[in-house]
mmCIF file of C-alpha atoms and ligand atoms in Angstrom:
data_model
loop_
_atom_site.group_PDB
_atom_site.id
_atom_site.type_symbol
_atom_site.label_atom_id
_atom_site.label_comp_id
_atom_site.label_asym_id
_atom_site.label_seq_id
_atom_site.Cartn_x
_atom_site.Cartn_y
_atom_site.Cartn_z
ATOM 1 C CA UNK A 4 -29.389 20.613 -33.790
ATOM 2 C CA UNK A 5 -27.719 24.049 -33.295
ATOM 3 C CA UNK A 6 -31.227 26.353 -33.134
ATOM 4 C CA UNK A 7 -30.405 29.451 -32.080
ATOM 5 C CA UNK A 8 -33.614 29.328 -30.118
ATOM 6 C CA UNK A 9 -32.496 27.488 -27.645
ATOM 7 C CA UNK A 10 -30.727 30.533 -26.246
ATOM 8 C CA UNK A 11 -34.123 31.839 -25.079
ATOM 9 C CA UNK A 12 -35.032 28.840 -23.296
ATOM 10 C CA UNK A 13 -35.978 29.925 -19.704
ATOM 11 C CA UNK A 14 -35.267 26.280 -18.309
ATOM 12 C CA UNK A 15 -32.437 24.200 -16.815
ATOM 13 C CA UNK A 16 -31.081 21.307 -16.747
ATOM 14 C CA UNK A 17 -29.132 19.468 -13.895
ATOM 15 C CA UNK A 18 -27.509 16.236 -14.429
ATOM 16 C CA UNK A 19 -27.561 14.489 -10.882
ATOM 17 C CA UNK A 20 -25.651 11.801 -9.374
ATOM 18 C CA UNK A 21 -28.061 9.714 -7.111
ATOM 19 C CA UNK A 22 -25.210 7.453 -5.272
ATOM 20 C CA UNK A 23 -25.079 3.651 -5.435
ATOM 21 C CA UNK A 24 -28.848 3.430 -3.945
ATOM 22 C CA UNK A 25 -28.550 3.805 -0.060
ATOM 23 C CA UNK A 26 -30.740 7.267 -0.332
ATOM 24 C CA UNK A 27 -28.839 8.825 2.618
ATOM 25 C CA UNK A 28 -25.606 8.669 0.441
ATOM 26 C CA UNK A 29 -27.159 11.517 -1.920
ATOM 27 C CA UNK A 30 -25.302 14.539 -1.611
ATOM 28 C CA UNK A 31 -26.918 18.045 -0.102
ATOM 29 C CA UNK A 32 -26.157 19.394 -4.079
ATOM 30 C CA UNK A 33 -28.393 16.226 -5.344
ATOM 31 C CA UNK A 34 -31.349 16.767 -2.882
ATOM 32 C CA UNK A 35 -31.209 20.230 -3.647
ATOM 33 C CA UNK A 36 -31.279 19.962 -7.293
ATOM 34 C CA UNK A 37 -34.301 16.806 -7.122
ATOM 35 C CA UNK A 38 -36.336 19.015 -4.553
ATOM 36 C CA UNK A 39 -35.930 21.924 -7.173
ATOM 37 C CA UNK A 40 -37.163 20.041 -10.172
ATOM 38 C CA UNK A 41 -40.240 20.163 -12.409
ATOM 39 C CA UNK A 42 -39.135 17.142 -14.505
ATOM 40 C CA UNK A 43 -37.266 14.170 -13.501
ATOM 41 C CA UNK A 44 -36.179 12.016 -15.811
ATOM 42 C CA UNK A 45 -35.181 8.897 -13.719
ATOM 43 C CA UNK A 46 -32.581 5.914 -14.739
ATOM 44 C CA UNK A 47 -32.914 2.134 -13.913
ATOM 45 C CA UNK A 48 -30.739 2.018 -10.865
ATOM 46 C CA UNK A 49 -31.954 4.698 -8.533
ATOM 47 C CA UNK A 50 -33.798 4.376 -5.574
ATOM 48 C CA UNK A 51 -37.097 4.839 -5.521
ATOM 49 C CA UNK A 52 -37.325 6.126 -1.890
ATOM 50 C CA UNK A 53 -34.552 8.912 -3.224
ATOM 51 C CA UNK A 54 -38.005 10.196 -5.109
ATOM 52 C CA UNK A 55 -40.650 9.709 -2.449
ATOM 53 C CA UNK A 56 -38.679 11.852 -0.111
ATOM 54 C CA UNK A 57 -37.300 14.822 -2.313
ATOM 55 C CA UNK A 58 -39.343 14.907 -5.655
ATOM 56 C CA UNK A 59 -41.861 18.181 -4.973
ATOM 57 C CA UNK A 60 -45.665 16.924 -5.615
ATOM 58 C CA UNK A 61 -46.889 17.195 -9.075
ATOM 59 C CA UNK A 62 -42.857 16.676 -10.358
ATOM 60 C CA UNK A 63 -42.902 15.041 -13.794
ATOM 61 C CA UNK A 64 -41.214 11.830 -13.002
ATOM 62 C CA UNK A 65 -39.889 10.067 -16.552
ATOM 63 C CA UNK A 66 -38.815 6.734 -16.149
ATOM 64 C CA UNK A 67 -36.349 6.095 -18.612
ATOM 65 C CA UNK A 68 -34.673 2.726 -17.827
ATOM 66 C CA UNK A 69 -36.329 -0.907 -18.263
ATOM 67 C CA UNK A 70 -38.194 -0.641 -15.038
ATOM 68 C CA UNK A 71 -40.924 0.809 -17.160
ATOM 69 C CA UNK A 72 -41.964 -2.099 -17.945
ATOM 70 C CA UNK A 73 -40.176 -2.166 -21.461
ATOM 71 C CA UNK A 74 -36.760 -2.134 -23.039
ATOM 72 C CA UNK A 75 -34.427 0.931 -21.601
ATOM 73 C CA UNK A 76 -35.491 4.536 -23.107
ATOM 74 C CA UNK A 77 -33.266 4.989 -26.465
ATOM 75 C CA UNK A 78 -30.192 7.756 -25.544
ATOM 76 C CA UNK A 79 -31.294 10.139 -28.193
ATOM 77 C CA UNK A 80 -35.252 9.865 -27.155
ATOM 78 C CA UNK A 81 -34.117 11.111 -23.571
ATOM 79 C CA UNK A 82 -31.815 13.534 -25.210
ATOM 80 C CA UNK A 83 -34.843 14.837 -27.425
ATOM 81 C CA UNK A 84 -37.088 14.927 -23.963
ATOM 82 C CA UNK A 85 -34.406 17.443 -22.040
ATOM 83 C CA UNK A 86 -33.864 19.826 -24.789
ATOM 84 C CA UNK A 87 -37.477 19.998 -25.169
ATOM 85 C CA UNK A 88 -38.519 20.111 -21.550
ATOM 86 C CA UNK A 89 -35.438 22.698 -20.958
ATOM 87 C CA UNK A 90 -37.367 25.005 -24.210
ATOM 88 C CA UNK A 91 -40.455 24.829 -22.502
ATOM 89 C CA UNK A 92 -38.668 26.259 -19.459
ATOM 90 C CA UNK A 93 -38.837 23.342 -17.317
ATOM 91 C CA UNK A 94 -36.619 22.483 -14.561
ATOM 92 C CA UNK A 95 -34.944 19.155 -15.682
ATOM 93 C CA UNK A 96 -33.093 17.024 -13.604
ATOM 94 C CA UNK A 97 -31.313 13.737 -15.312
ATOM 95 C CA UNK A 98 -30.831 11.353 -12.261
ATOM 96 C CA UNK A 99 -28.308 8.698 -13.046
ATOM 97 C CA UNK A 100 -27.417 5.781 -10.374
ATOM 98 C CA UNK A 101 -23.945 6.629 -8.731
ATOM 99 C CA UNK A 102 -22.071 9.305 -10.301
ATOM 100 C CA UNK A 103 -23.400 10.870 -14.121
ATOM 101 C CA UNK A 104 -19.801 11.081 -14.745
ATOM 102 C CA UNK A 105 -18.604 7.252 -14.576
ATOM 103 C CA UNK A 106 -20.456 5.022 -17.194
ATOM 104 C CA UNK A 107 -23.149 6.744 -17.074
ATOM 105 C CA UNK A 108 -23.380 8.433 -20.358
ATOM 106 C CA UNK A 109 -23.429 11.382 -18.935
ATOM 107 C CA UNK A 110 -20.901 12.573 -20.796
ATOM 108 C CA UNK A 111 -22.929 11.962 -24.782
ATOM 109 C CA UNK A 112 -25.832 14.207 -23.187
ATOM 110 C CA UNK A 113 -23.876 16.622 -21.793
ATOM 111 C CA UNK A 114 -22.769 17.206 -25.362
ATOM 112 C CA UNK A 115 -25.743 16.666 -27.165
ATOM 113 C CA UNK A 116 -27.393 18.778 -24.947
ATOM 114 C CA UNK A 117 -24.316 21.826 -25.864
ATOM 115 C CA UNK A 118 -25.047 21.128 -29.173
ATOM 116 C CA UNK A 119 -28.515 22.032 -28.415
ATOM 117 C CA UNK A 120 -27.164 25.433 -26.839
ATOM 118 C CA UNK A 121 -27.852 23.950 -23.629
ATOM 119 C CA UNK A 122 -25.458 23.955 -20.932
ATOM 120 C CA UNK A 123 -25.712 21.359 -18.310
ATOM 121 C CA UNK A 124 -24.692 21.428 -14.631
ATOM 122 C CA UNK A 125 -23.668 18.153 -13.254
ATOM 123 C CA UNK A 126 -23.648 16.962 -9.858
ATOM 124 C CA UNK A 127 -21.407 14.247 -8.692
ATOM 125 C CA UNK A 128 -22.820 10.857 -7.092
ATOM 126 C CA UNK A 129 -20.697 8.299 -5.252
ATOM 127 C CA UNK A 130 -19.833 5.603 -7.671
ATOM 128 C CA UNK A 131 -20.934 1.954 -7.166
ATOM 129 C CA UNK A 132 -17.349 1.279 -7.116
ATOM 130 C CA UNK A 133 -16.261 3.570 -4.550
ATOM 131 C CA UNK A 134 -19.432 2.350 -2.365
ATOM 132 C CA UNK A 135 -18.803 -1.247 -2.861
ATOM 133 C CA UNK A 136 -15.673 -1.572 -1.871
ATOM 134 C CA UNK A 137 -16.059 0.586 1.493
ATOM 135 C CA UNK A 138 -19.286 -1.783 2.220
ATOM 136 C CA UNK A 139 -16.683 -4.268 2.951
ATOM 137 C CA UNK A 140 -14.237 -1.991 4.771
ATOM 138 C CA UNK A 141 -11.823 -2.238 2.674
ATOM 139 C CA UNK A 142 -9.956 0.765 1.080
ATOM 140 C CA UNK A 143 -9.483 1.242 -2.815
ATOM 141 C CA UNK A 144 -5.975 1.998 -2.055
ATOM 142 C CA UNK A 145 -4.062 1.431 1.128
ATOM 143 C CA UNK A 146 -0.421 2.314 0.745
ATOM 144 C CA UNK A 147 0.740 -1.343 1.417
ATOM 145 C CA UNK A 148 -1.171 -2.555 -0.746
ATOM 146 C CA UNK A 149 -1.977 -0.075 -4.308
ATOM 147 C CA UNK A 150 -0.379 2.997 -5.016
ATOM 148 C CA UNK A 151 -3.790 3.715 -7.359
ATOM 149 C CA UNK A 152 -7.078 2.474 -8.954
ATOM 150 C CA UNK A 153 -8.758 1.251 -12.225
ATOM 151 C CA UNK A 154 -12.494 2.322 -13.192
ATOM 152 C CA UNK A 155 -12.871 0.416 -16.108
ATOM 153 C CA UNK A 156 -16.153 -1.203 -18.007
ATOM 154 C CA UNK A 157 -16.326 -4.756 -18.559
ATOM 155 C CA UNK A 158 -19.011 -4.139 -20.782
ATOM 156 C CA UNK A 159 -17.703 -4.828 -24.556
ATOM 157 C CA UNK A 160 -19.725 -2.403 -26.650
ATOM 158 C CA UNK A 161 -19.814 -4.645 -29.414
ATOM 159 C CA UNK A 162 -20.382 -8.075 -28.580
ATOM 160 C CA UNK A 163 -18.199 -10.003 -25.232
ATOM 161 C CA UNK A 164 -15.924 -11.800 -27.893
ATOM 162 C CA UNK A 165 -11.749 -11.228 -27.016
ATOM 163 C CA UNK A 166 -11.944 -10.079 -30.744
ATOM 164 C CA UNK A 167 -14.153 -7.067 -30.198
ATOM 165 C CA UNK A 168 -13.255 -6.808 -26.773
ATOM 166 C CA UNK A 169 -12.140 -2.982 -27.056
ATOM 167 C CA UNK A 170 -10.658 -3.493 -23.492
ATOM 168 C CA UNK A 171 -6.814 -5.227 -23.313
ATOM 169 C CA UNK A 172 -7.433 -6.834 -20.194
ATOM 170 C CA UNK A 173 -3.944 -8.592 -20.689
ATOM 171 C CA UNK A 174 -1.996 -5.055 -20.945
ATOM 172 C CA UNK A 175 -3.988 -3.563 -18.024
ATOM 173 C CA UNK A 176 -3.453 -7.093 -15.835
ATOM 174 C CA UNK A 177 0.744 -6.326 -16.564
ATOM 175 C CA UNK A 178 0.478 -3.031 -15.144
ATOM 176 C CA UNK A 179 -1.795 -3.567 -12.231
ATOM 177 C CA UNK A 180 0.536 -6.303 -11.266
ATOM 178 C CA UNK A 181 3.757 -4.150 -11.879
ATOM 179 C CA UNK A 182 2.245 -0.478 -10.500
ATOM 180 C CA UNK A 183 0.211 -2.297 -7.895
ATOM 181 C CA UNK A 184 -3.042 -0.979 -9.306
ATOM 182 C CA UNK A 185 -6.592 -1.955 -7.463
ATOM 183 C CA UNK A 186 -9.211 -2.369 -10.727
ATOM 184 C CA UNK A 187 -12.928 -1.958 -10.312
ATOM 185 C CA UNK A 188 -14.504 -3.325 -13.091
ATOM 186 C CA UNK A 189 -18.337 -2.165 -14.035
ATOM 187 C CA UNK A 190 -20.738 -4.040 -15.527
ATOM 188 C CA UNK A 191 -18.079 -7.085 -15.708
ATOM 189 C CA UNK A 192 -20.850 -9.921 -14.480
ATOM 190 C CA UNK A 193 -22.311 -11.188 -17.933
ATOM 191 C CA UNK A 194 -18.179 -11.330 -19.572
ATOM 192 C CA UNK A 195 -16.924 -12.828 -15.753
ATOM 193 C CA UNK A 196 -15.436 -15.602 -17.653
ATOM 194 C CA UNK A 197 -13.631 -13.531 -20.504
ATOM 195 C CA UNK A 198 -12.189 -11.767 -17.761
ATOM 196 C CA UNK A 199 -10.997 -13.430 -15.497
ATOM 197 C CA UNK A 200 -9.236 -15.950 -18.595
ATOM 198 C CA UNK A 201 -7.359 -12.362 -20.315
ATOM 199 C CA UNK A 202 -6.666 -11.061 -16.647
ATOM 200 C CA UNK A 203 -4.102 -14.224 -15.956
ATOM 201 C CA UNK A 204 -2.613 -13.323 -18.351
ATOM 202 C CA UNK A 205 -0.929 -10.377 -16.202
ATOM 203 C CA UNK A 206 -2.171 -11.370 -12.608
ATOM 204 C CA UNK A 207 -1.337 -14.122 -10.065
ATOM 205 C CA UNK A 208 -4.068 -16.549 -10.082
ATOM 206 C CA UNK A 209 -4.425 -16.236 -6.186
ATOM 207 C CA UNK A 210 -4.991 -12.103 -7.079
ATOM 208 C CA UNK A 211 -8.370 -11.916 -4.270
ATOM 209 C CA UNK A 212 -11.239 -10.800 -5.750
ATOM 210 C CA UNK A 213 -14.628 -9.653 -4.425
ATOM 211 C CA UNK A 214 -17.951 -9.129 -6.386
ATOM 212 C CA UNK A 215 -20.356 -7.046 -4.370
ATOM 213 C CA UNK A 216 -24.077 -6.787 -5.483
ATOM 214 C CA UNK A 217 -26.498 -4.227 -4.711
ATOM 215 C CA UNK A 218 -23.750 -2.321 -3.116
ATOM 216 C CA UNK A 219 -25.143 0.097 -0.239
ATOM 217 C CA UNK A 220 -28.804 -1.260 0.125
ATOM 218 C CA UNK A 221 -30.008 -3.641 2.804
ATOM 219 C CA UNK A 222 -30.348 -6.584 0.216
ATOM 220 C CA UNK A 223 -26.432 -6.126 -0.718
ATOM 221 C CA UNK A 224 -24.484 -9.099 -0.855
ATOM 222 C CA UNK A 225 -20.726 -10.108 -2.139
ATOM 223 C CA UNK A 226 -18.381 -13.004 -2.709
ATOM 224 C CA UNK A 227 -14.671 -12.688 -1.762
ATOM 225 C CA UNK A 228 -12.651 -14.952 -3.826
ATOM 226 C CA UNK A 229 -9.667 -15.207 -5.770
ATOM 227 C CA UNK A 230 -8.967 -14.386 -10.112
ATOM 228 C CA UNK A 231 -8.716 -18.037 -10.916
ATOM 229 C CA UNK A 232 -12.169 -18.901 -9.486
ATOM 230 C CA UNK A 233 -13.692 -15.765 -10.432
ATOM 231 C CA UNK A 234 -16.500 -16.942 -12.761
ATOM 232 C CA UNK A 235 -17.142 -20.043 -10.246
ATOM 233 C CA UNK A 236 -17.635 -17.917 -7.281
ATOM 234 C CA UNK A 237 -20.073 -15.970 -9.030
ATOM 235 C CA UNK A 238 -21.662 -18.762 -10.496
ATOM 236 C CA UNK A 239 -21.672 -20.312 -6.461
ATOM 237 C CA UNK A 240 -23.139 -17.143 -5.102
ATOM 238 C CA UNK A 241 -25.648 -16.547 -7.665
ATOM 239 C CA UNK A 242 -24.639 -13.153 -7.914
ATOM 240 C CA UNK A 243 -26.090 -11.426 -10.858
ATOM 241 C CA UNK A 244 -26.424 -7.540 -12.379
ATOM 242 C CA UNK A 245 -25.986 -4.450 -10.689
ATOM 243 C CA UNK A 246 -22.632 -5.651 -9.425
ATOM 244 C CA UNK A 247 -18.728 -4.264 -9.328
ATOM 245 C CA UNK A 248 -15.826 -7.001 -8.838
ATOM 246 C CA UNK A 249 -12.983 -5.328 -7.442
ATOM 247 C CA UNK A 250 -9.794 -7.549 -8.092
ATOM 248 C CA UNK A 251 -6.584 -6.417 -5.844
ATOM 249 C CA UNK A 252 -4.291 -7.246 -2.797
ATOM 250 C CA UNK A 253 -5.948 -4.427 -0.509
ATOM 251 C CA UNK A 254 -8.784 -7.414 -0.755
ATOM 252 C CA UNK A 255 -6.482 -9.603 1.242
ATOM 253 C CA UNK A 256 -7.767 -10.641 4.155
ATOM 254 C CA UNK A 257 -11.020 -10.096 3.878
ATOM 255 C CA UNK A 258 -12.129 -14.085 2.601
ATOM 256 C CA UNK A 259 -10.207 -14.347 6.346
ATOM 257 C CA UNK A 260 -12.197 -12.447 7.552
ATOM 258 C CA UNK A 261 -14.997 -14.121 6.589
ATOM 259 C CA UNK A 262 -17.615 -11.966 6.476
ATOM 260 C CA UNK A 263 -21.235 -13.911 5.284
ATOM 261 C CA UNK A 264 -22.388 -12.644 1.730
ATOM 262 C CA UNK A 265 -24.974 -10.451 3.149
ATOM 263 C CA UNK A 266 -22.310 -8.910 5.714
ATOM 264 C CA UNK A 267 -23.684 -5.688 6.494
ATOM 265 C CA UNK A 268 -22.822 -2.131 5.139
ATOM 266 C CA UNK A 269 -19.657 -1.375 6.662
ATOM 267 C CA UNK A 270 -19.303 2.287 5.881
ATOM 268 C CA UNK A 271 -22.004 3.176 3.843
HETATM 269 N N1 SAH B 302 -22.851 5.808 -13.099
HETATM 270 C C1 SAH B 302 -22.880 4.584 -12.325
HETATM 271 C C2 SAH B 302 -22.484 3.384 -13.148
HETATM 272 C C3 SAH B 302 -23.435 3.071 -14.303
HETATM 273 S S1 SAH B 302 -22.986 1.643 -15.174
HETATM 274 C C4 SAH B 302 -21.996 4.745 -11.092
HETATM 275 O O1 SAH B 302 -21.217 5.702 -11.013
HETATM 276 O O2 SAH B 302 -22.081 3.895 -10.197
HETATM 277 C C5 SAH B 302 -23.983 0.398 -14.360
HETATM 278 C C6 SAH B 302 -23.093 -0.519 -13.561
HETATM 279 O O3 SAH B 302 -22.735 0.101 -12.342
HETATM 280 C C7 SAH B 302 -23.723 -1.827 -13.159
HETATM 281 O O4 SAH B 302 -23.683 -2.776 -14.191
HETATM 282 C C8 SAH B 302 -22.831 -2.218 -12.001
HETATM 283 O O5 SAH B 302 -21.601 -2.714 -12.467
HETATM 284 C C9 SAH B 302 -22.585 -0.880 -11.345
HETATM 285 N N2 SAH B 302 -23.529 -0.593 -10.259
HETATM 286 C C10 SAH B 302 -24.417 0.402 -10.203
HETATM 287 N N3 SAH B 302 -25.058 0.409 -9.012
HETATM 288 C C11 SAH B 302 -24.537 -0.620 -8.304
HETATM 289 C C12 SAH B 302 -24.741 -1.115 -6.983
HETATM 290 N N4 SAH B 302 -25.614 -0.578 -6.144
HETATM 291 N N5 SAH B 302 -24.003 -2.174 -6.589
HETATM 292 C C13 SAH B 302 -23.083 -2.728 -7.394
HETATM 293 N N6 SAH B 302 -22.853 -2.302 -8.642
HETATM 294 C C14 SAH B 302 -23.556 -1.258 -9.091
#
């Protein structure tokens, strides 16, 4: 991997944050950087209007998640396309959905591309969780309520069983309890269940709990609920993948507030 070629190479590469999917939460970097490109190489859950208002005619545009048509784009084929399309001097721009930096495996190609001799420029995105939560109004930390906040995956890398389960929800339930912690859990829909059972374990069953879909775009919707009816009210709302649940007391209140599912975007 280390050619000493690649120090020629007249190209770039930008690694782009695209926000949660409302287009007018890009940042002036991001439009910058997408206006700028020659090659886009494009991820699952961005916008599509984010590239029919910035991409410069004739762009390149890769699409390398499922909406393709197939399976998502193996890592190292993408990996393979930038270091290639950065030798042939190209100006590549990776955009990832929210922020490259936050589950987004940004961090593998930004070293794979270094190993490459490339260096990489990344520019942030707001994160699905940070845009979820402020769709509802409500703050990720409010001094009466967390003194700090959890980005963690509820993805299991190797299978949704407690066994492989590399996360200890029961450890990190103790100390949200105990340091008043607000957790935004990623890609937690699918292991809901597994979840919500090793988070008792540490948390109050009444613990509110909202699960906000789509976060940012006009078809958004959300359930407010509480810990112990977490996989129910999911189940109820039919509320399925992209989606954060955000588990925490700054949450109280808002099931009294009673906003509808489809409650518009309160920030965002
Ligand atoms: N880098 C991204 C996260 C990629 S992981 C970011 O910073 O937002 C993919 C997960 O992000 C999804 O499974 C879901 O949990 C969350 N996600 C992404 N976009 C979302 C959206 N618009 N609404 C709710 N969740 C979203």
């Amino acid at each position: 991997m280390n050619s000493p070629i690649s120090s020629f190479a007249a190209g770039s590469c930008t690694l782009v944050g695209a926000g949660p999917g409302d287009p007018e939460l890009l940042t002036l970097k991001a439009v910058k950087a997408i206006q700028a490109a020659t090659v886009l190489l494009v991820d699952d859950l961005v916008s599509e209007s984010i590239l029919a208002s910035h991409a410069r005619p004739g762009a390149r545009i890769v699409y390398v998640g499922k909406r393709g048509g197939c399976k998502s784009t193996p890592q190292a084929f993408i990996e393979r396309l930038m270091i290639t399309a950065v030798r042939e001097g190209e100006t590549v721009v990776r955009l990832k959905g929210g922020d490259p930096f936050i589950f987004g495996r940004g961090g593998e190609e930004v070293e794979h591309l270094r190993e490459a001799g490339i260096e990489c420029t990344v520019v942030n995105g707001i994160t699905a969780g940070l845009a979820a939560v402020t769709s509802l109004g409500v703050p990720l930390t409010h001094r009466d309520h967390a003194q700090g906040v959890v980005f963690v995956t509820g993805h299991a890398k190797t299978g949704a069983g407690a066994a492989e389960d590399p996360t200890d929800w029961r450890a990190l339930a103790a100390t949200a309890h105990s340091a008043r912690l607000t957790l935004v859990i990623y890609m937690g829909v699918a292991g809901a269940g597994h979840i919500e059972r090793e988070l008792l374990h540490g948390l109050p069953g009444d613990t509110p709990v909202a699960v906000v879909q789509h976060a940012s775009l006009p078809h958004q919707r959300h359930v407010a609920t509480t810990l112990e009816r977490l996989q129910a009210g999911i189940a109820e709302a039919g509320i399925a993948s992209p989606a954060v649940i955000v588990v925490g007391d700054v949450l109280r209140g808002l099931a009294a507030a009673a906003l509808p599912a489809d409650a518009g975007r309160f920030g965002t």
